[in-house]
PDB file of C-alpha atoms in Angstrom:
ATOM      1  CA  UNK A  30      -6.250 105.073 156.746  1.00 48.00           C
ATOM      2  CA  UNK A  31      -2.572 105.054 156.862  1.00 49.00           C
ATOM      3  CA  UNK A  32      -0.764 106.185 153.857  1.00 52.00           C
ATOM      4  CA  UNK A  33       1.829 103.701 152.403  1.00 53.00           C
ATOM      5  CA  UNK A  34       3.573 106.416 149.955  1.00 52.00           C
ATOM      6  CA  UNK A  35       3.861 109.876 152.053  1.00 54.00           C
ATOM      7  CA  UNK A  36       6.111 111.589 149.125  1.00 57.00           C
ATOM      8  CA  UNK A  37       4.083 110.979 146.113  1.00 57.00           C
ATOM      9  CA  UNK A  38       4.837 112.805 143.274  1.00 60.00           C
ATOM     10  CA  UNK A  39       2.924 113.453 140.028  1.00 60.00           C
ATOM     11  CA  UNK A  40       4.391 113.779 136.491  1.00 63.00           C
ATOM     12  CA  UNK A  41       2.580 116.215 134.284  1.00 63.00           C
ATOM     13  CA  UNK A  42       3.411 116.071 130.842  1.00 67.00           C
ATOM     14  CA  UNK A  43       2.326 118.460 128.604  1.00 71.00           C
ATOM     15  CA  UNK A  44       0.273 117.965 125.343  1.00 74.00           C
ATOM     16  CA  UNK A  45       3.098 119.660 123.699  1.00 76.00           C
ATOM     17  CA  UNK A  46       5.640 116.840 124.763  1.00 78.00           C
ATOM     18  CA  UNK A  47       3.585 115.007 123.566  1.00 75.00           C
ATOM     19  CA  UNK A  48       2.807 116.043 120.594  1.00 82.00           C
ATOM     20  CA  UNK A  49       6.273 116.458 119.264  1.00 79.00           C
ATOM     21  CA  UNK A  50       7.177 113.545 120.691  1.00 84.00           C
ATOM     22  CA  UNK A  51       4.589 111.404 118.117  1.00 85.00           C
ATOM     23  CA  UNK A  52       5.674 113.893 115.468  1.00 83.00           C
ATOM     24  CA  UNK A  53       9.481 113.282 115.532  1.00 84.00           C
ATOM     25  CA  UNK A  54       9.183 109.281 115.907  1.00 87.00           C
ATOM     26  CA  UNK A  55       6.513 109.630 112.339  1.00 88.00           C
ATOM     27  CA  UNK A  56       9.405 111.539 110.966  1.00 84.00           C
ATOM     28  CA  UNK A  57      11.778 108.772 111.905  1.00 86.00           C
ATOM     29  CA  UNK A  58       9.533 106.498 110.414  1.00 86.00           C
ATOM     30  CA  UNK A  59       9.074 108.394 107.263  1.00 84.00           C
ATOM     31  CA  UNK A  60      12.773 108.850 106.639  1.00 84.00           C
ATOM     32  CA  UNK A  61      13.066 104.980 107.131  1.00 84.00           C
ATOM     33  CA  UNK A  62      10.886 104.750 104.741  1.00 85.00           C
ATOM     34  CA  UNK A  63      12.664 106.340 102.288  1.00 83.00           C
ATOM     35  CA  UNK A  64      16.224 105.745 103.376  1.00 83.00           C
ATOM     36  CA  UNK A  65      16.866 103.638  99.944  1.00 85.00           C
ATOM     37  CA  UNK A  66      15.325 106.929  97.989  1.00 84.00           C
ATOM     38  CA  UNK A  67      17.887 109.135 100.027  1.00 84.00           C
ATOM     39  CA  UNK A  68      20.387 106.854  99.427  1.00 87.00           C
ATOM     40  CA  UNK A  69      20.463 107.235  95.603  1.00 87.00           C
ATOM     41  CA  UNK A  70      20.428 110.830  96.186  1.00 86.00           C
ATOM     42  CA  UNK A  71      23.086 110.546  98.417  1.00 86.00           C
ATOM     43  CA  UNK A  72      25.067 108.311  95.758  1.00 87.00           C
ATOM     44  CA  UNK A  73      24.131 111.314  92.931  1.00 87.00           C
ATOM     45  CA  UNK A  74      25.648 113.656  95.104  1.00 85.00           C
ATOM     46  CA  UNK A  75      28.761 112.252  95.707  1.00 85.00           C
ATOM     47  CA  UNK A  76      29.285 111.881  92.155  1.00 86.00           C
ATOM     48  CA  UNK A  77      28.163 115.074  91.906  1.00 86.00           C
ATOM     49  CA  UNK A  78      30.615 116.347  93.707  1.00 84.00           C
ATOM     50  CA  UNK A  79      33.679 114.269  92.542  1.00 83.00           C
ATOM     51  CA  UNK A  80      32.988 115.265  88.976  1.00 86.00           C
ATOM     52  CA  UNK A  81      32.270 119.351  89.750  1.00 84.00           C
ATOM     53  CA  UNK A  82      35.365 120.488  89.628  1.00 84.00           C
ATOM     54  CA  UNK A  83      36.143 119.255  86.098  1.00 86.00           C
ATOM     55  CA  UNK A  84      32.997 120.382  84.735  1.00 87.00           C
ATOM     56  CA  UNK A  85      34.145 123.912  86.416  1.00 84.00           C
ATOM     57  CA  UNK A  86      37.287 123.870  84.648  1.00 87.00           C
ATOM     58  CA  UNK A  87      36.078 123.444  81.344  1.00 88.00           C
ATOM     59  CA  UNK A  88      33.416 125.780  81.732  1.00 86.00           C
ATOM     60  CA  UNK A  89      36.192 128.352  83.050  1.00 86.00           C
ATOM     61  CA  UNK A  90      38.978 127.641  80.851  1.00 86.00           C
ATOM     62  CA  UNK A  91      37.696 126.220  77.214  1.00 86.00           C
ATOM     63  CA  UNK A  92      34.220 128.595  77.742  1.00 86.00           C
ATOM     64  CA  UNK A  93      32.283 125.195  77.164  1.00 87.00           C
ATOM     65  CA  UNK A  94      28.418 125.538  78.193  1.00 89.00           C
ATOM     66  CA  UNK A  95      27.550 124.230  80.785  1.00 85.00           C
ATOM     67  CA  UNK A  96      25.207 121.309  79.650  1.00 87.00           C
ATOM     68  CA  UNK A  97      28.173 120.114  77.304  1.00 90.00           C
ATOM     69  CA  UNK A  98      31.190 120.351  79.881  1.00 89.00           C
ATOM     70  CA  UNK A  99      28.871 117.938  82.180  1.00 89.00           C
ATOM     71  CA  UNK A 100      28.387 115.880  79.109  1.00 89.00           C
ATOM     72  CA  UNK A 101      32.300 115.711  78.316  1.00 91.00           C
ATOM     73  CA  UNK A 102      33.079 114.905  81.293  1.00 90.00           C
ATOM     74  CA  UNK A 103      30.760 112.195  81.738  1.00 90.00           C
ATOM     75  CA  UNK A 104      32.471 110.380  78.519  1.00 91.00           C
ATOM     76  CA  UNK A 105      35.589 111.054  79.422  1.00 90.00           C
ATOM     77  CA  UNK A 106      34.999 109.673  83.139  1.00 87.00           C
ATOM     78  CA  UNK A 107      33.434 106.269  81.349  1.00 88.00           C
ATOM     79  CA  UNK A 108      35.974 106.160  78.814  1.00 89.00           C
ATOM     80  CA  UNK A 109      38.698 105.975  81.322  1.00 85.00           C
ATOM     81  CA  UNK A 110      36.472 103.484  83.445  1.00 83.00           C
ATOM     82  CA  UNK A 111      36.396 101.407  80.167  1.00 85.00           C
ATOM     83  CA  UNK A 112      39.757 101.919  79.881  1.00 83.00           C
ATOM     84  CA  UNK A 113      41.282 100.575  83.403  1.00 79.00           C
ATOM     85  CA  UNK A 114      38.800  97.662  83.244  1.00 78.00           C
ATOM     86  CA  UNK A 115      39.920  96.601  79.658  1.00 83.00           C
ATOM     87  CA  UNK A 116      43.540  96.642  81.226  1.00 78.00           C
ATOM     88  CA  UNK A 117      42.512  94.996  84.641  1.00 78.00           C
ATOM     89  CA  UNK A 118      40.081  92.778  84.058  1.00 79.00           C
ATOM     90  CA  UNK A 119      42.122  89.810  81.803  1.00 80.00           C
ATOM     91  CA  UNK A 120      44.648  89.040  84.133  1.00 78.00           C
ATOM     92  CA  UNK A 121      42.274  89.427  86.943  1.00 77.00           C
ATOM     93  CA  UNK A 122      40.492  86.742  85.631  1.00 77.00           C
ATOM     94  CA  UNK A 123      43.152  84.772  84.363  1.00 78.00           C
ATOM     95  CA  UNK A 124      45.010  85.065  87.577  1.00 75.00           C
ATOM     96  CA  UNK A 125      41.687  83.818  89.979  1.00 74.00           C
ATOM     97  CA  UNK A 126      41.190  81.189  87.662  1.00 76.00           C
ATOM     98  CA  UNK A 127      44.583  79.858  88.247  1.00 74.00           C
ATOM     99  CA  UNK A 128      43.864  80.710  91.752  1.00 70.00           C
ATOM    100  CA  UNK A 129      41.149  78.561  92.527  1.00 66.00           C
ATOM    101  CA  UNK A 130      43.110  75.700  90.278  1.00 67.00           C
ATOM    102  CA  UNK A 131      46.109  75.546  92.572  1.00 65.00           C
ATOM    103  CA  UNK A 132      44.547  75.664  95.715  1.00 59.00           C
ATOM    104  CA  UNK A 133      41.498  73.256  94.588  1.00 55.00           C
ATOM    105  CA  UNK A 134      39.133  74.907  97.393  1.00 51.00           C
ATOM    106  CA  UNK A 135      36.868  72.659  98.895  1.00 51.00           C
ATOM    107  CA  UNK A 136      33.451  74.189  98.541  1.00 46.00           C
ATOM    108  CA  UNK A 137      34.377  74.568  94.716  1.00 47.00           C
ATOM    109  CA  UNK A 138      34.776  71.689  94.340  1.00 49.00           C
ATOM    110  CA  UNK A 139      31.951  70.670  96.038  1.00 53.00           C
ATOM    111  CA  UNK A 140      30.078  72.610  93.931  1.00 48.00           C
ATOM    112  CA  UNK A 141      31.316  71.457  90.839  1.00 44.00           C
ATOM    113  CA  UNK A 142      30.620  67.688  92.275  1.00 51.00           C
ATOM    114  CA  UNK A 143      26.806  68.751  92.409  1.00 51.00           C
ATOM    115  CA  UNK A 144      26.311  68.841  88.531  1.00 45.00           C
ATOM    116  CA  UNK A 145      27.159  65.066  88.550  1.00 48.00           C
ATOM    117  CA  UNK A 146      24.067  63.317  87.948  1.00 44.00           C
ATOM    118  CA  UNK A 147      22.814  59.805  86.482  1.00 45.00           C
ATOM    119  CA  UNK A 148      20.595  60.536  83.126  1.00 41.00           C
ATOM    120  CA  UNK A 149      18.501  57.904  84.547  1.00 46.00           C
ATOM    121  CA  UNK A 150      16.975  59.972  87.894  1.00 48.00           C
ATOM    122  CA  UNK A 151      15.092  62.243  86.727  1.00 44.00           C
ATOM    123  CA  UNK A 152      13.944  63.942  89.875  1.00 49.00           C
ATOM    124  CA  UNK A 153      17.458  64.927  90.232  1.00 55.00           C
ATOM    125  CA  UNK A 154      17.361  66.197  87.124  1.00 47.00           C
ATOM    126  CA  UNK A 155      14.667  67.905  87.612  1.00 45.00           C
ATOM    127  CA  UNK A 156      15.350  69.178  90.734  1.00 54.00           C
ATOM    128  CA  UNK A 157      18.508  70.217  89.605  1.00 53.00           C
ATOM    129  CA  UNK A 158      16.538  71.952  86.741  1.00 47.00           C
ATOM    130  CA  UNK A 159      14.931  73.920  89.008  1.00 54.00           C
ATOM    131  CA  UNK A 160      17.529  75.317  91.247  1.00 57.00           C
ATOM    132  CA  UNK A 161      19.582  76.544  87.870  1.00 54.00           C
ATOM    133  CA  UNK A 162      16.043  78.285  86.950  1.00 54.00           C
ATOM    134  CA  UNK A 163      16.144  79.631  90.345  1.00 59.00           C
ATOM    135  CA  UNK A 164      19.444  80.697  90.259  1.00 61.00           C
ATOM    136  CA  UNK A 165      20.410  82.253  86.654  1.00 61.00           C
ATOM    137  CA  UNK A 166      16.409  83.965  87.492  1.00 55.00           C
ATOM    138  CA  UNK A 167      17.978  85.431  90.840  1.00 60.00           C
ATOM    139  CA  UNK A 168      21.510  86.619  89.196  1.00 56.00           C
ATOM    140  CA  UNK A 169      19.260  88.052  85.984  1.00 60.00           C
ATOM    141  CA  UNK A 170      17.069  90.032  88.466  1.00 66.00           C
ATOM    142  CA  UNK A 171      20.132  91.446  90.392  1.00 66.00           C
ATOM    143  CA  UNK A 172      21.927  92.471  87.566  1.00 67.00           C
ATOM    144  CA  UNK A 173      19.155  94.347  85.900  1.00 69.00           C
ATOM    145  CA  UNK A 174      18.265  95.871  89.384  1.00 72.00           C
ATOM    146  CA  UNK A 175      22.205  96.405  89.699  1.00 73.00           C
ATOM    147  CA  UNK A 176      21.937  98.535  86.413  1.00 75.00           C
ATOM    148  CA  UNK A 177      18.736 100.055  86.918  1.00 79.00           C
ATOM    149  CA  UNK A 178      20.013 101.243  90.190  1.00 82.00           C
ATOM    150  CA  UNK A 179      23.181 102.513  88.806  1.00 80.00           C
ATOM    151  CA  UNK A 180      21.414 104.404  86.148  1.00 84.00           C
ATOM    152  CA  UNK A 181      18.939 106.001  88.607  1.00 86.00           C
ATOM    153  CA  UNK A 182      22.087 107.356  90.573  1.00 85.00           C
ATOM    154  CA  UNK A 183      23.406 108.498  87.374  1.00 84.00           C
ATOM    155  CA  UNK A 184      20.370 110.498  86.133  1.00 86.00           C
ATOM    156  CA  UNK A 185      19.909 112.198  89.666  1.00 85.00           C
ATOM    157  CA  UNK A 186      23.714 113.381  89.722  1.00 85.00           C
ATOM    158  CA  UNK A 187      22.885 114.977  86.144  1.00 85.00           C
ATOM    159  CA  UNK A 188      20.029 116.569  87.584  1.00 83.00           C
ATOM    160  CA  UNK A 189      22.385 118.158  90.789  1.00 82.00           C
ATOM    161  CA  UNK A 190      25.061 119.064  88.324  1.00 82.00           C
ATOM    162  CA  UNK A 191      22.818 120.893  85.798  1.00 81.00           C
ATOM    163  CA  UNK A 192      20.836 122.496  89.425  1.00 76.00           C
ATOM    164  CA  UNK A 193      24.074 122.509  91.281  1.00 72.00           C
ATOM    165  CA  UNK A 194      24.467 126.881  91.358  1.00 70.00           C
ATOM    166  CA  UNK A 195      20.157 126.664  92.378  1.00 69.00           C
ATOM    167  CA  UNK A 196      20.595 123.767  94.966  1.00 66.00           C
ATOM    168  CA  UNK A 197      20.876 125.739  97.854  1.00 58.00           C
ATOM    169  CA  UNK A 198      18.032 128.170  96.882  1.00 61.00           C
ATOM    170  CA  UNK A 199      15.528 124.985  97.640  1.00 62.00           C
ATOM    171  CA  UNK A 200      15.329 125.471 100.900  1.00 60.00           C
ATOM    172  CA  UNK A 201      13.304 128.202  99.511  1.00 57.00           C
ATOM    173  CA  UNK A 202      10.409 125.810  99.913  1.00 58.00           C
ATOM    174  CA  UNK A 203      10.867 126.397 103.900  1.00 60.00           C
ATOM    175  CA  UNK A 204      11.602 129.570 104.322  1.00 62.00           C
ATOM    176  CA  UNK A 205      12.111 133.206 102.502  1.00 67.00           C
ATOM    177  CA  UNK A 206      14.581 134.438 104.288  1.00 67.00           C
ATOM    178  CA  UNK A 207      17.811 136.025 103.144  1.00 71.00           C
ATOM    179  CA  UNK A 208      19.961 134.775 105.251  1.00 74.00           C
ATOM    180  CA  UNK A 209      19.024 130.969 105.814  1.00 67.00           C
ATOM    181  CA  UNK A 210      19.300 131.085 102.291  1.00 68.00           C
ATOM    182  CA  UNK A 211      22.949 132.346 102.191  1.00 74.00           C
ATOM    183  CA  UNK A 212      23.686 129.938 105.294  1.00 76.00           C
ATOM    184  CA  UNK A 213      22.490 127.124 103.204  1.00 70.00           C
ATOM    185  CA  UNK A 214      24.950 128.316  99.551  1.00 72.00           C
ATOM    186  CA  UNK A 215      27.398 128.014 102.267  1.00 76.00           C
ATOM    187  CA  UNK A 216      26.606 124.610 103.758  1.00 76.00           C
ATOM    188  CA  UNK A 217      26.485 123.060 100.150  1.00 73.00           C
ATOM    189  CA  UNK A 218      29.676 124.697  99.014  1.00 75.00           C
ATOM    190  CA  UNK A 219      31.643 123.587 102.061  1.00 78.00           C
ATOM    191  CA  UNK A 220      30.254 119.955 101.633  1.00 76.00           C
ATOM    192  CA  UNK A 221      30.873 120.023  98.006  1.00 75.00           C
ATOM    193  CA  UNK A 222      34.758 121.007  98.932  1.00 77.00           C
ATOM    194  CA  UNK A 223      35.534 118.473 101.377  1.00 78.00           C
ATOM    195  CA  UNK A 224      33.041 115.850 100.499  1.00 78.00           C
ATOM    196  CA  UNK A 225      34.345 116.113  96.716  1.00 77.00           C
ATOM    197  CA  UNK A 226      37.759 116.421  97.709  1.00 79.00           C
ATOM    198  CA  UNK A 227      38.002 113.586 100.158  1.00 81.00           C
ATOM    199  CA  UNK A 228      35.996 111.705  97.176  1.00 81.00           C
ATOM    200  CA  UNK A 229      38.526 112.355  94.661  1.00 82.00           C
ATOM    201  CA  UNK A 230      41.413 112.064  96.574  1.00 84.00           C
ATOM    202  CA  UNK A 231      40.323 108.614  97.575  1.00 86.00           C
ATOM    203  CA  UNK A 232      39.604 107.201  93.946  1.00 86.00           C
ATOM    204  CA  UNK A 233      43.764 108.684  93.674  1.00 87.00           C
ATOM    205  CA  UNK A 234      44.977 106.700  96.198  1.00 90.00           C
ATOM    206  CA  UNK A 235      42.945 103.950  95.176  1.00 89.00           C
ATOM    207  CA  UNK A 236      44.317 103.989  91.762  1.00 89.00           C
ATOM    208  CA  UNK A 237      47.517 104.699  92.284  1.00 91.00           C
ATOM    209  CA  UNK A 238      48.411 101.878  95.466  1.00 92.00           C
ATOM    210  CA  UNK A 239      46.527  99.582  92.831  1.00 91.00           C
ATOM    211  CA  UNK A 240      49.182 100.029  90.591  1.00 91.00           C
ATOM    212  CA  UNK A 241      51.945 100.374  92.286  1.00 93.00           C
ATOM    213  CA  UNK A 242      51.036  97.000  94.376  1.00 93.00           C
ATOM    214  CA  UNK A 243      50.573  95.295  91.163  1.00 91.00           C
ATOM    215  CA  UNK A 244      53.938  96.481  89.297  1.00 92.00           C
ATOM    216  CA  UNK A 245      55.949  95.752  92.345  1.00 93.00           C
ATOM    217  CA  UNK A 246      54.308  92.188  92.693  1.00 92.00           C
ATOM    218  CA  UNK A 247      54.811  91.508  89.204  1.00 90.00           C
ATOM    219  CA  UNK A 248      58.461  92.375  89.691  1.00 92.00           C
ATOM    220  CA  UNK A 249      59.020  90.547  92.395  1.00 90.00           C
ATOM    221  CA  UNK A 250      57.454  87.253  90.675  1.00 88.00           C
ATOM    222  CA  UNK A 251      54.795  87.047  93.464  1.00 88.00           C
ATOM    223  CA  UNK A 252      51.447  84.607  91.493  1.00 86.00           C
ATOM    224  CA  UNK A 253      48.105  86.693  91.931  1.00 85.00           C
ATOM    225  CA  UNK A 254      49.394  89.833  91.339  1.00 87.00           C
ATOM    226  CA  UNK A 255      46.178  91.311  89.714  1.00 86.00           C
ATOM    227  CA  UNK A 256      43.962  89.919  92.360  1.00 88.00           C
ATOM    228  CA  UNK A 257      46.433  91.176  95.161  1.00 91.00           C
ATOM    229  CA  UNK A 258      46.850  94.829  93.806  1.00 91.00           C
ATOM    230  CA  UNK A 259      43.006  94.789  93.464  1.00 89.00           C
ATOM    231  CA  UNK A 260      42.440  94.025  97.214  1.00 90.00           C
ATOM    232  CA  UNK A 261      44.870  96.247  98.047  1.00 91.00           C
ATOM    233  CA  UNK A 262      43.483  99.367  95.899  1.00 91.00           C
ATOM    234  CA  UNK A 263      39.444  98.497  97.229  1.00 89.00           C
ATOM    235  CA  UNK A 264      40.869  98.448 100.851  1.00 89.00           C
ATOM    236  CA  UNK A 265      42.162 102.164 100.920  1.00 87.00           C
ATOM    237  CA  UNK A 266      39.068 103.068 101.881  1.00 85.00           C
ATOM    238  CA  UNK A 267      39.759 102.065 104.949  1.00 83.00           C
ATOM    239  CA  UNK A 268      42.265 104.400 106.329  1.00 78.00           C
ATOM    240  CA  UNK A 269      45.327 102.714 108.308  1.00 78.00           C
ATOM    241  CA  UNK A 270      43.786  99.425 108.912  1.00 84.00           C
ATOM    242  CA  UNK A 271      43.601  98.512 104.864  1.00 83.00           C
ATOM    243  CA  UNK A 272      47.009  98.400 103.960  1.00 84.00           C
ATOM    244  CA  UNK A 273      47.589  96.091 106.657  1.00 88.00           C
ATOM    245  CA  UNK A 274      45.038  93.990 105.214  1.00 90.00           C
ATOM    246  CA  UNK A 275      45.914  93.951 101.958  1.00 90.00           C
ATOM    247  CA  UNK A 276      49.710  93.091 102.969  1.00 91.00           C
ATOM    248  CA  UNK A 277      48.491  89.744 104.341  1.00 91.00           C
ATOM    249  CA  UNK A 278      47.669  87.426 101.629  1.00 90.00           C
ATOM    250  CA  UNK A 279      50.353  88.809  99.659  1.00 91.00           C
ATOM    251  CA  UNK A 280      53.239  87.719 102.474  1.00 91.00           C
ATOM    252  CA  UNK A 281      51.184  84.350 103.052  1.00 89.00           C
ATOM    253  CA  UNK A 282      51.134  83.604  99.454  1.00 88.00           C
ATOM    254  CA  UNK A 283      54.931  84.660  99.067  1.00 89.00           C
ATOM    255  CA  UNK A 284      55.891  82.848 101.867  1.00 87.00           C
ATOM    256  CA  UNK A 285      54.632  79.489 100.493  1.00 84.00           C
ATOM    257  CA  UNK A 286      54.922  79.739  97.402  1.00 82.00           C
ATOM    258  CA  UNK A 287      58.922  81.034  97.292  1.00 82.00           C
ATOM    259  CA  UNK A 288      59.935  80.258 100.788  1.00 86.00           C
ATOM    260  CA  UNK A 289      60.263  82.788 103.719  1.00 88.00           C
ATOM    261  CA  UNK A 290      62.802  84.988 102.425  1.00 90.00           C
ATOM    262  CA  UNK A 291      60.516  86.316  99.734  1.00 90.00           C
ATOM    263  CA  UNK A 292      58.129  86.552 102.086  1.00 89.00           C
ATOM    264  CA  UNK A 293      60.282  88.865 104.137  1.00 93.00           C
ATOM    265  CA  UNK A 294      60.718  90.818 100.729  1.00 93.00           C
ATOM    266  CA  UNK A 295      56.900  91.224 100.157  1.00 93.00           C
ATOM    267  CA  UNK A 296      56.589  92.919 103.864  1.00 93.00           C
ATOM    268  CA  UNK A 297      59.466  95.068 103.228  1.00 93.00           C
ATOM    269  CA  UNK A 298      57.565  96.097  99.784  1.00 94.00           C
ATOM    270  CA  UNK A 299      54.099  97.118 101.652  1.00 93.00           C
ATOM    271  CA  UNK A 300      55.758  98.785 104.297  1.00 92.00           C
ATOM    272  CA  UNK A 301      57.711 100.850 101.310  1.00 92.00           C
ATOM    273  CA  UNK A 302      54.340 101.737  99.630  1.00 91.00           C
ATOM    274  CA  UNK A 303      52.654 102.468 102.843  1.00 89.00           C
ATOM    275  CA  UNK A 304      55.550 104.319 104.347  1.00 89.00           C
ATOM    276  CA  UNK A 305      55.009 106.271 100.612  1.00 87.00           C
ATOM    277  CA  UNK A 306      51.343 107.145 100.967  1.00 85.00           C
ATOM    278  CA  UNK A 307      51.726 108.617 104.582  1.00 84.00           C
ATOM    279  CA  UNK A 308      54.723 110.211 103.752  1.00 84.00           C
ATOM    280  CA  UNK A 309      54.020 111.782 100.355  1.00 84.00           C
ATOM    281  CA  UNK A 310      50.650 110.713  98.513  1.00 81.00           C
ATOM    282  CA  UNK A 311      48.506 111.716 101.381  1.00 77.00           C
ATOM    283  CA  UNK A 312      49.596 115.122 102.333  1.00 76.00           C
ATOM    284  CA  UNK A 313      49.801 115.972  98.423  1.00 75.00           C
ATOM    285  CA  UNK A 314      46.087 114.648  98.071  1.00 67.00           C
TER     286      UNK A 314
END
C-alpha cells in the first residue's frame, strides 16, 4: 500500500509536561479566584508602605512604641483627610451645583422630568416606587460594601505594619533556608522604598497641583475652580498625559465664558504649573 505521509513524525510528551502543565493553569485559576482577596492585601500594603516611614520616625526620634506611633499616625493621617475634605468639599459642591445650573445638561434634566407624574396613575406611581426602592437599595448596598471594603484594607495594613520587621521571615513557611530568607528582607525592603516612595510622592504632587490649580483659577476669575483643581490633582496619576487633560476644560470653560484672551491666559497658567512640576516638584519628590 502506498504511503501518503513518508516523513511522519511523532510528538511524545512527557507525563511531566503534562503534569505541570495542569498544575500551573489550577494555580492560575486559584489566584483568579482570589484576585479580589489579593487585592485588599495589595491595597494594605500600599498603605503600608506610604505610612512606614512616619511610624519609623517617631519610633526613632520621640522613642514612641511601636503599637502607639502606628496608632498616631493613623489619627493624624485621618485628621488631615478630615481636614482637606472640610476645606474642599463646600465649594466643590457649591461650584457643580452651579455647574450643572448654567449648562442645564440634557440627561439631567431628563432625569429630573421623570419624577413628573399624575397622582391619578398609579402604576406609574408605583412603578416609579419601585425603581427608587431599587435604587436608594443599590446605592445603600454599595456604600456599606464601599466602607466595609475600606475598613478591611485598613485592618490588613495594621496587621503589615505591626508584622512589617517579621514579613519577610514568612516565606519561612516554604523554605528554611538562610539565605532565601535574607533575599526575601531584601525584596520587601526595596519594594517598601520605591513602592512607598513613589506612593508618597504621588499623594505630594497630587496635593500640591490641586492647590496650586485652584488658587491660580480663583485668581484669575475662571467659574469651577474647585471642580477644575480637583480634576487636575486626581489626574497626576497619570504621568505626562494628565496635565494635559486637566488643562482642557479649564481653557474651554475660560474661553467661553471670558472670551479667548482669557483663554489664552488659562494655557499660559497650566503650562507654568506643568513647566513647575517637571522642572522642580518632580526631581525634589
Amino acid at each position: 500500500m502506498l504511503k501518503l505521509f513518508k516523513n511522519e513524525k511523532h510528538i511524545l510528551i512527557s507525563p511531566s509536561i503534562v503534569i505541570f502543565t495542569t498544575f500551573f493553569l489550577l494555580f492560575l485559576y486559584f489566584i483568579y479566584q482570589i484576585s479580589n482577596i489579593l487585592t485588599l492585601f495589595f491595597l494594605g500594603f500600599i498603605i503600608m508602605v506610604a505610612l512606614q516611614p512616619f511610624v519609623h520616625r517617631l519610633e526613632t526620634k520621640l522613642r514612641f512604641p511601636r503599637i502607639l506611633a502606628i496608632i498616631t499616625t493613623y489619627i493624624l493621617v485621618f485628621l488631615s483627610i478630615v481636614g482637606i475634605l472640610t476645606f474642599i468639599i463646600p465649594p466643590l459642591v457649591s461650584q457643580l451645583i452651579q455647574f450643572v445650573k448654567t449648562f442645564n445638561l440634557p440627561w439631567l434634566q431628563n432625569g429630573i422630568n421623570n419624577f413628573n407624574f399624575s397622582l391619578g396613575d398609579v402604576g406609574t406611581i408605583v412603578q416609579q416606587l419601585g425603581q427608587s426602592v431599587n435604587t436608594i437599595y443599590g446605592v445603600v448596598t454599595s456604600t456599606f460594601s464601599g466602607v466595609f471594603t475600606f475598613l478591611i484594607v485598613l485592618v490588613i495594613s495594621l496587621y503589615l505594619m505591626l508584622d512589617r520587621k517579621n514579613l519577610h521571615l514568612r516565606i519561612s513557611w516554604f523554605t528554611r533556608n538562610h539565605k532565601h530568607l535574607k533575599t526575601a528582607e531584601e525584596f520587601v525592603d526595596s519594594l517598601e522604598h520605591q513602592l512607598g516612595g513613589w506612593v508618597r510622592g504621588q499623594l505630594i504632587l497630587m496635593v500640591t497641583i490641586g492647590v496650586v490649580t485652584y488658587v491660580g483659577l480663583t485668581l484669575l476669575s475662571v467659574p469651577y475652580a474647585a471642580p477644575l483643581a480637583l480634576l487636575a490633582a486626581s489626574l497626576e496619576i497619570l504621568p505626562n498625559l494628565g496635565p494635559t487633560l486637566a488643562a482642557i476644560p479649564s481653557i474651554i470653560i475660560a474661553y467661553f465664558v471670558a472670551g479667548p484672551v482669557m483663554g489664552l491666559v488659562v494655557l499660559v497658567f497650566y503650562t507654568l504649573v506643568q513647566q513647575l512640576e517637571n522642572n522642580f516638584l518632580v526631581p525634589k519628590i
